[in-house]
Coordinates of C-alpha atoms and ligand atoms in Angstrom, one line a residue:
X1298 CA 82.8 -8.1 -59.4
X1299 CA 84.3 -10.9 -57.5
X1300 CA 82.0 -13.2 -55.5
X1301 CA 81.9 -13.3 -51.8
X1302 CA 84.8 -14.9 -49.9
X1303 CA 84.1 -18.4 -48.6
X1304 CA 84.2 -18.8 -44.8
X1305 CA 84.0 -21.8 -42.5
X1306 CA 81.1 -23.8 -41.4
X1307 CA 79.2 -24.5 -38.1
X1308 CA 76.4 -26.5 -36.7
X1309 CA 73.3 -25.7 -34.7
X1310 CA 70.1 -27.3 -33.4
X1311 CA 67.8 -24.7 -34.9
X1312 CA 68.3 -22.0 -37.4
X1313 CA 65.7 -19.3 -37.9
X1314 CA 65.5 -17.2 -41.1
X1315 CA 64.2 -13.7 -40.4
X1316 CA 64.3 -11.4 -37.4
X1317 CA 60.7 -10.1 -37.6
X1318 CA 58.1 -10.7 -34.9
X1319 CA 57.6 -14.3 -36.0
X1320 CA 61.2 -15.2 -36.2
X1321 CA 61.9 -13.7 -32.8
X1322 CA 59.1 -15.6 -31.2
X1323 CA 60.1 -18.9 -32.9
X1324 CA 63.7 -18.3 -31.8
X1325 CA 62.7 -17.8 -28.1
X1326 CA 60.4 -20.9 -28.3
X1327 CA 63.2 -23.0 -29.8
X1328 CA 65.8 -21.8 -27.3
X1329 CA 63.6 -23.2 -24.5
X1330 CA 64.1 -26.7 -26.1
X1331 CA 67.6 -26.7 -27.6
X1332 CA 71.0 -25.3 -26.6
X1333 CA 72.1 -23.7 -29.8
X1334 CA 69.6 -21.5 -31.7
X1335 CA 70.9 -19.1 -34.4
X1336 CA 68.7 -16.4 -35.9
X1337 CA 69.8 -14.8 -39.2
X1338 CA 68.4 -11.4 -40.1
X1339 CA 69.6 -9.7 -43.3
X1340 CA 69.0 -6.2 -42.0
X1341 CA 71.2 -4.4 -39.6
X1342 CA 68.4 -4.3 -37.0
X1343 CA 65.5 -6.5 -35.9
X1344 CA 61.9 -6.0 -36.9
X1345 CA 62.4 -3.4 -39.7
X1346 CA 60.1 -4.9 -42.3
X1347 CA 56.5 -5.9 -42.1
X1348 CA 56.7 -6.1 -38.3
X1349 CA 57.3 -2.3 -38.4
X1350 CA 55.7 -1.1 -41.6
X1351 CA 52.1 -2.0 -40.9
X1352 CA 48.9 -0.4 -39.5
X1353 CA 49.7 -1.3 -35.9
X1354 CA 46.2 -2.7 -35.2
X1355 CA 45.9 -5.4 -32.6
X1356 CA 42.8 -7.1 -34.1
X1357 CA 39.9 -8.0 -31.9
X1358 CA 37.8 -9.6 -34.5
X1359 CA 35.8 -6.6 -35.9
X1360 CA 37.7 -6.6 -39.1
X1361 CA 36.6 -10.0 -40.3
X1362 CA 32.7 -10.2 -40.6
X1363 CA 33.2 -12.5 -43.6
X1364 CA 35.6 -14.9 -41.9
X1365 CA 34.3 -16.2 -38.6
X1366 CA 37.4 -18.3 -38.0
X1367 CA 39.8 -15.3 -38.3
X1368 CA 37.3 -13.2 -36.2
X1369 CA 37.2 -15.8 -33.4
X1370 CA 40.9 -16.4 -33.4
X1371 CA 41.5 -12.6 -33.2
X1372 CA 39.2 -12.4 -30.2
X1373 CA 41.0 -15.2 -28.5
X1374 CA 44.5 -13.8 -29.2
X1375 CA 43.6 -10.1 -28.5
X1376 CA 43.6 -10.3 -24.7
X1377 CA 46.7 -12.5 -24.6
X1378 CA 48.6 -10.2 -26.8
X1379 CA 47.5 -7.0 -25.0
X1380 CA 48.5 -8.5 -21.7
X1381 CA 51.8 -10.0 -22.8
X1382 CA 53.0 -6.9 -24.6
X1383 CA 51.4 -4.3 -22.3
X1384 CA 54.2 -1.7 -22.5
X1385 CA 53.8 -1.6 -26.3
X1386 CA 50.0 -1.3 -26.3
X1387 CA 48.0 1.9 -26.8
X1388 CA 44.3 1.5 -25.9
X1389 CA 43.7 5.2 -25.0
X1390 CA 42.0 6.2 -28.2
X1391 CA 38.3 5.9 -29.1
X1392 CA 37.9 3.1 -31.6
X1393 CA 35.0 3.6 -34.1
X1394 CA 33.9 1.1 -36.7
X1395 CA 31.4 2.4 -39.3
X1396 CA 29.6 0.7 -42.2
X1397 CA 29.6 2.2 -45.6
X1398 CA 26.1 2.8 -47.2
X1399 CA 27.2 1.8 -50.7
X1400 CA 29.6 -0.9 -51.9
X1401 CA 29.9 -2.5 -48.5
X1402 CA 29.9 -6.3 -48.4
X1403 CA 28.0 -6.2 -45.1
X1404 CA 25.1 -4.0 -43.8
X1405 CA 25.3 -2.3 -40.4
X1406 CA 22.9 -5.0 -39.1
X1407 CA 25.1 -7.8 -40.4
X1408 CA 28.2 -6.2 -39.0
X1409 CA 26.6 -5.7 -35.6
X1410 CA 25.4 -9.3 -35.6
X1411 CA 28.9 -10.6 -36.6
X1412 CA 30.5 -8.8 -33.7
X1413 CA 27.9 -10.0 -31.2
X1414 CA 28.4 -13.6 -32.4
X1415 CA 32.1 -13.5 -31.4
X1416 CA 31.3 -11.7 -28.1
X1417 CA 33.3 -8.5 -28.7
X1418 CA 32.2 -5.2 -27.2
X1419 CA 30.0 -3.1 -29.5
X1420 CA 27.7 -0.2 -28.8
X1421 CA 26.4 3.0 -30.4
X1422 CA 28.9 5.8 -31.0
X1423 CA 28.3 9.1 -29.2
X1424 CA 26.4 11.7 -31.1
X1425 CA 29.5 13.9 -31.2
X1426 CA 31.5 11.0 -32.8
X1427 CA 28.6 10.3 -35.3
X1428 CA 28.7 13.9 -36.4
X1429 CA 32.1 13.3 -37.8
X1430 CA 30.6 11.0 -40.5
X1431 CA 28.6 11.9 -43.5
X1432 CA 25.3 9.9 -43.2
X1433 CA 25.0 10.0 -47.0
X1434 CA 28.0 7.6 -47.2
X1435 CA 27.8 5.9 -43.8
X1436 CA 25.0 3.7 -42.6
X1437 CA 25.9 3.5 -38.9
X1438 CA 28.8 4.1 -36.5
X1439 CA 29.8 1.8 -33.6
X1440 CA 32.0 2.2 -30.5
X1441 CA 34.3 -0.8 -30.2
X1442 CA 37.3 -2.0 -28.3
X1443 CA 40.6 -2.4 -30.0
X1444 CA 44.2 -1.4 -29.5
X1445 CA 47.3 -0.2 -31.5
X1446 CA 50.8 -1.5 -30.9
X1447 CA 54.1 0.4 -30.8
X1448 CA 56.4 -1.7 -33.0
X1449 CA 59.5 0.0 -31.6
X1450 CA 58.7 -1.1 -28.1
X1451 CA 57.6 -4.5 -29.4
X1452 CA 61.1 -4.9 -30.9
X1453 CA 62.8 -3.8 -27.7
X1454 CA 60.8 -6.4 -25.7
X1455 CA 61.5 -9.2 -28.2
X1456 CA 65.2 -8.3 -28.5
X1457 CA 65.6 -8.5 -24.8
X1458 CA 63.6 -11.8 -24.6
X1459 CA 65.8 -13.6 -27.2
X1460 CA 68.9 -12.2 -25.6
X1461 CA 67.8 -13.7 -22.2
X1462 CA 66.9 -17.0 -23.9
X1463 CA 70.4 -17.3 -25.2
X1464 CA 69.6 -17.1 -28.9
X1465 CA 72.6 -16.2 -31.1
X1466 CA 71.3 -13.3 -33.2
X1467 CA 73.3 -12.7 -36.4
X1468 CA 72.3 -9.3 -37.9
X1469 CA 73.3 -8.4 -41.5
X1470 CA 73.2 -12.1 -42.4
X1471 CA 71.3 -13.2 -45.4
X1472 CA 70.2 -16.8 -45.8
X1473 CA 70.8 -17.6 -49.5
X1474 CA 69.7 -21.2 -49.8
X1475 CA 68.7 -24.4 -48.0
X1476 CA 69.5 -27.9 -49.2
X1477 CA 69.0 -31.4 -47.9
X1478 CA 72.1 -32.4 -45.9
X1479 CA 73.4 -35.7 -44.5
X1480 CA 71.3 -37.4 -41.8
X1481 CA 68.2 -35.3 -42.5
X1482 CA 70.0 -32.1 -41.5
X1483 CA 69.6 -28.9 -43.5
X1484 CA 72.6 -27.3 -45.2
X1485 CA 72.1 -23.6 -45.0
X1486 CA 74.2 -21.2 -47.1
X1487 CA 74.5 -17.8 -45.4
X1488 CA 76.4 -14.6 -46.2
X1489 CA 77.6 -11.9 -43.8
X1490 CA 80.0 -9.1 -44.6
X1491 CA 80.6 -10.6 -48.0
X1492 CA 81.7 -13.9 -46.5
X1493 CA 79.8 -17.1 -47.4
X1494 CA 79.4 -19.8 -44.8
X1495 CA 77.6 -23.1 -44.5
X1496 CA 75.6 -23.9 -41.4
X1497 CA 74.4 -27.4 -40.8
X1498 CA 71.1 -27.2 -38.8
X1499 CA 69.1 -30.0 -37.4
X1500 CA 66.0 -27.9 -38.3
X1501 CA 65.3 -24.6 -40.0
X1502 CA 62.2 -22.4 -39.6
X1503 CA 61.9 -19.9 -42.4
X1504 CA 60.0 -16.8 -41.2
X1505 CA 61.0 -14.5 -44.0
X1506 CA 57.3 -13.3 -44.8
X1507 CA 57.6 -11.5 -48.2
X1508 CA 60.7 -13.5 -49.0
X1509 CA 59.3 -16.8 -47.6
X1510 CA 60.1 -18.7 -50.8
X1511 CA 63.6 -17.3 -51.2
X1512 CA 66.0 -19.8 -49.5
X1513 CA 63.9 -22.8 -50.7
X1514 CA 63.8 -21.6 -54.3
X1515 CA 67.5 -20.9 -54.3
X1516 CA 68.0 -24.5 -53.2
X1517 CA 65.8 -25.9 -55.9
X1518 CA 62.5 -26.3 -54.0
X1519 CA 59.3 -25.2 -55.8
X1520 CA 57.7 -22.0 -54.4
X1521 CA 54.5 -21.9 -52.5
X1522 CA 51.7 -19.9 -54.0
X1523 CA 51.7 -16.4 -52.4
X1524 CA 50.3 -13.0 -53.3
X1525 CA 52.4 -10.0 -52.7
X1526 CA 51.3 -6.3 -52.8
X1527 CA 53.5 -3.3 -52.7
X1528 CA 51.6 -1.3 -50.2
X1529 CA 51.7 2.3 -49.0
X1530 CA 50.6 3.3 -45.5
X1531 CA 50.4 7.1 -45.2
X1532 CA 51.5 8.6 -41.9
X1533 CA 49.6 11.7 -41.2
X1534 CA 49.0 14.3 -38.5
X1535 CA 45.2 14.3 -38.0
X1536 CA 43.2 17.4 -37.3
X1537 CA 42.2 18.0 -33.6
X1538 CA 38.7 16.3 -34.0
X1539 CA 40.4 13.0 -35.1
X1540 CA 43.4 13.0 -32.8
X1541 CA 42.1 10.7 -30.1
X1542 CA 40.2 8.5 -32.6
X1543 CA 40.7 5.4 -34.6
X1544 CA 38.2 5.1 -37.6
X1545 CA 37.6 2.1 -39.8
X1546 CA 34.9 1.9 -42.5
X1547 CA 33.7 -1.6 -43.3
X1548 CA 33.6 -3.7 -45.4
X1549 CA 34.9 -3.0 -48.9
X1550 CA 36.9 -0.4 -50.8
X1551 CA 37.1 1.9 -47.8
X1552 CA 39.8 3.1 -45.4
X1553 CA 41.0 3.2 -41.8
X1554 CA 42.8 6.0 -39.9
X1555 CA 44.2 5.0 -36.6
X1556 CA 47.1 5.8 -34.2
X1557 CA 50.5 4.6 -35.2
X1558 CA 52.3 4.8 -31.8
X1559 CA 55.8 4.2 -33.0
X1560 CA 55.8 7.5 -34.8
X1561 CA 53.3 9.5 -32.8
X1562 CA 51.2 9.9 -36.0
X1563 CA 48.1 8.3 -37.5
X1564 CA 48.3 5.6 -40.2
X1565 CA 45.9 6.1 -43.2
X1566 CA 45.3 2.9 -45.2
X1567 CA 43.0 2.8 -48.1
X1568 CA 41.8 -0.5 -49.5
X1569 CA 41.8 0.7 -53.1
X1570 CA 44.7 3.2 -53.1
X1571 CA 47.3 1.7 -50.6
X1572 CA 48.1 -1.3 -52.8
X1573 CA 50.2 -0.1 -55.7
X1574 CA 51.2 -3.3 -57.5
X1575 CA 51.0 -7.0 -57.0
X1576 CA 52.4 -10.3 -58.2
X1577 CA 52.2 -14.0 -57.3
X1578 CA 55.0 -16.3 -56.3
X1579 CA 54.6 -19.5 -58.2
X1580 CA 53.6 -18.0 -61.6
X1581 CA 57.1 -17.1 -62.7
X1582 CA 60.7 -17.8 -61.5
X1583 CA 61.2 -16.5 -58.0
X1584 CA 62.5 -13.0 -57.7
X1585 CA 63.3 -11.3 -54.3
X1586 CA 60.3 -9.3 -53.1
X1587 CA 62.5 -6.6 -51.5
X1588 CA 64.3 -6.0 -54.8
X1589 CA 60.9 -5.5 -56.5
X1590 CA 60.0 -3.0 -53.7
X1591 CA 63.3 -1.1 -54.1
X1592 CA 62.9 -0.8 -57.9
X1593 CA 59.1 0.1 -57.8
X1594 CA 58.0 3.6 -58.5
X1595 CA 56.9 5.2 -55.2
X1596 CA 54.6 8.0 -56.2
X1597 CA 52.3 8.5 -53.2
X1598 CA 48.6 7.9 -53.5
X1599 CA 47.9 10.1 -50.5
X1600 CA 45.8 12.6 -52.5
X1601 CA 43.6 9.9 -53.7
X1602 CA 43.3 8.2 -50.3
X1603 CA 42.4 11.5 -48.6
X1604 CA 39.9 12.6 -51.3
X1605 CA 38.0 9.4 -51.1
X1606 CA 38.1 9.0 -47.3
X1607 CA 36.9 12.6 -46.8
X1608 CA 33.6 11.7 -48.4
X1609 CA 32.9 9.5 -45.4
X1610 CA 34.7 11.6 -42.7
X1611 CA 35.0 15.1 -44.0
X1612 CA 37.7 16.1 -41.4
X1613 CA 40.1 13.6 -43.0
X1614 CA 40.6 16.3 -45.7
X1615 CA 42.6 18.3 -43.0
X1616 CA 45.1 15.5 -42.4
X1617 CA 48.7 16.5 -43.0
X1618 CA 50.8 14.0 -44.9
X1619 CA 54.1 13.5 -43.0
X1620 CA 55.6 10.3 -44.5
X1621 CA 54.7 7.0 -46.1
X1622 CA 55.6 3.5 -45.2
X1623 CA 56.2 1.3 -48.2
X1624 CA 56.2 -2.4 -47.6
X1625 CA 55.4 -5.7 -49.3
X1626 CA 52.2 -7.2 -47.9
X1627 CA 52.0 -10.9 -48.4
X1628 CA 48.8 -12.9 -48.2
X1629 CA 47.6 -16.4 -49.1
X1630 CA 45.6 -16.2 -52.4
X1631 CA 42.6 -17.8 -50.7
X1632 CA 42.4 -14.7 -48.4
X1633 CA 41.4 -12.6 -51.4
X1634 CA 37.8 -14.0 -51.3
X1635 CA 37.0 -13.8 -47.6
X1636 CA 39.7 -11.3 -46.4
X1637 CA 40.7 -13.9 -43.8
X1638 CA 44.2 -14.0 -42.2
X1639 CA 45.0 -17.7 -41.7
X1640 CA 48.5 -18.9 -40.6
X1641 CA 50.7 -20.7 -43.0
X1642 CA 52.7 -23.7 -41.6
X1643 CA 54.4 -26.1 -44.0
X1644 CA 56.4 -28.6 -42.1
X1645 CA 59.2 -30.4 -44.0
X1646 CA 58.7 -28.3 -47.0
X1647 CA 60.5 -29.8 -50.0
X1648 CA 63.2 -31.3 -47.8
X1649 CA 63.2 -32.9 -44.3
X1650 CA 63.3 -30.5 -41.3
X1651 CA 62.8 -27.3 -43.4
X1652 CA 59.6 -25.6 -42.1
X1653 CA 57.8 -22.5 -43.5
X1654 CA 55.9 -20.2 -41.2
X1655 CA 53.9 -17.1 -42.0
X1656 CA 51.2 -15.2 -40.1
X1657 CA 48.8 -12.8 -41.8
X1658 CA 48.8 -10.6 -38.7
X1659 CA 50.9 -10.1 -35.6
X1660 CA 48.7 -11.8 -33.0
X1661 CA 48.5 -15.0 -35.1
X1662 CA 51.9 -15.9 -33.6
X1663 CA 50.0 -17.7 -30.8
X1664 CA 48.3 -19.9 -33.3
X1665 CA 51.7 -20.7 -34.9
X1666 CA 53.2 -21.6 -31.5
X1667 CA 50.2 -23.8 -30.7
X1668 CA 50.4 -25.7 -34.0
X1669 CA 54.1 -26.3 -34.0
X1670 CA 53.9 -27.4 -30.4
X1671 CA 51.4 -30.1 -31.4
X1672 CA 53.1 -31.2 -34.6
X1673 CA 55.0 -34.5 -34.2
X1674 CA 58.5 -34.9 -35.6
X1675 CA 59.5 -31.3 -35.3
X1676 CA 61.4 -31.3 -32.1
X1677 CA 63.0 -34.8 -31.8
Ligands
LIG2420 C1 51.0 -2.8 -45.0 C2 50.8 -3.8 -43.9 C3 49.8 -3.6 -42.9 C4 49.6 -4.5 -41.9 N1 48.8 -4.2 -40.9 C5 48.7 -5.1 -39.9 C6 48.0 -4.7 -38.7 O1 47.4 -3.6 -38.6 N2 47.9 -5.6 -37.7 C7 48.5 -6.9 -37.8 O2 48.4 -7.7 -36.8 N3 49.2 -7.2 -38.8 C8 49.3 -6.4 -39.9 N4 50.1 -6.7 -41.0 C9 50.7 -8.0 -41.0 C10 51.9 -8.1 -40.1 O3 52.7 -7.0 -40.3 C11 52.7 -9.4 -40.4 O4 51.8 -10.5 -40.2 C12 53.9 -9.6 -39.5 O5 54.6 -8.5 -39.3 C13 54.7 -10.7 -40.1 O6 55.9 -10.8 -39.3 P1 57.1 -11.6 -39.9 O7 58.1 -11.7 -38.8 O8 56.7 -12.9 -40.5 O9 57.6 -10.7 -41.1 P2 58.7 -9.6 -41.1 O10 58.5 -8.6 -40.1 O11 58.7 -9.0 -42.6 O12 60.0 -10.3 -40.9 C14 60.7 -11.1 -41.9 C15 62.2 -10.8 -41.7 O13 62.9 -11.7 -42.5 C16 64.0 -11.0 -43.0 N5 64.5 -11.8 -44.2 C17 63.9 -11.9 -45.4 N6 64.6 -12.7 -46.2 C18 65.7 -13.1 -45.5 C19 66.8 -13.9 -45.8 N7 66.9 -14.5 -47.0 N8 67.8 -14.0 -44.9 C20 67.7 -13.4 -43.7 N9 66.7 -12.6 -43.3 C21 65.7 -12.5 -44.2 C22 63.5 -9.6 -43.3 O14 64.6 -8.7 -43.3 C23 62.6 -9.4 -42.1 O15 63.2 -8.8 -41.0 C24 50.3 -5.8 -42.0 C25 51.3 -6.0 -43.0 C26 51.6 -5.0 -43.9 C27 52.6 -5.3 -44.9

């Protein structure tokens, strides 16, 4: 097979790798500061990867009783996100958090205290809601306040915002590698329609999430240590009793079942059965995460998810499996111990003006924008 044809070259102030939620926000932010911002997205459409294939939860801190920092940041970002992306937000369902009686890393009391500490709403669930749970497996059930987002609407909002900001969005464009160029610029090798081109960028933000290490490694930069999991989120039609509910069992090898507005279904995620395989960048030569996902065996674990979950909430047994979302979930290895979701920001990574950015959850984007706004030598 002959290699791609070689095209021309161009220059820009900022080049963004990745058209997920993070890349789009970074592109809009950059376009307010510089005239020429190019965003390269390898897919034919924006926000098709982790920013679509997730559990759609707008976190409000409940999920992180073992990481006070992540819980507090979630609280702070929750209101802002819900207000800013209001058309994409579903807050109409009853959000229940329950605590498992066995194998939970927190007791019901500890969970309650951790929520009170961050000032989030929490109260007893109604008797009717409590009856959905098996008390042999569940210590207590709480009524909480959280939301789900519709990632299709989120994409429409962000696509319109970057268009208005004047960002040049280049779909179907893969960034192959980055290298140090003259005058501290970054030489970026991209490919579109089989044609290779070199872009000279004053600065590059890599927001490629599961493939964060790709352009750097291809250019000879050592990878950052990341954990990747091939993850299955089952999309289900819940039975009548669970339709207007979101249910999460804390804090251990349990599950959550909550609305997934982009498909009008519920997302079932099981801590033990949703992850199918994992690997670490940094332990072996870098290999594209999406290629691993494509070649992975995708035998659904839905029967195992549902069997275990129904022990806690018997009605889960009546969920109808409609589809599964398969995606690579990427986390920092340190999150494995406390289940935190910190942001990753590595300015000038390996070469000047090449910056890595990753957020463990959607609303962390505000923390990223705050940090890069305060970092010297990024914007001059
Ligand atoms: C299973 C799962 C469940 C989750 N649940 C939640 C949740 O409930 N709530 C929450 O807040 N967060 C959740 N998250 C995390 C959240 O989805 C991510 O934090 C967020 O979507 C990351 O956005 P991103 O833009 O960095 O990544 P992505 O949306 O993956 O965007 C990266 C983009 O880069 C592109 N790309 C990659 N390599 C290249 C290249 N070389 N050249 C050009 N383009 C490239 C990709 O095509 C992709 O569009 C979940 C994640 C997963 C996987």
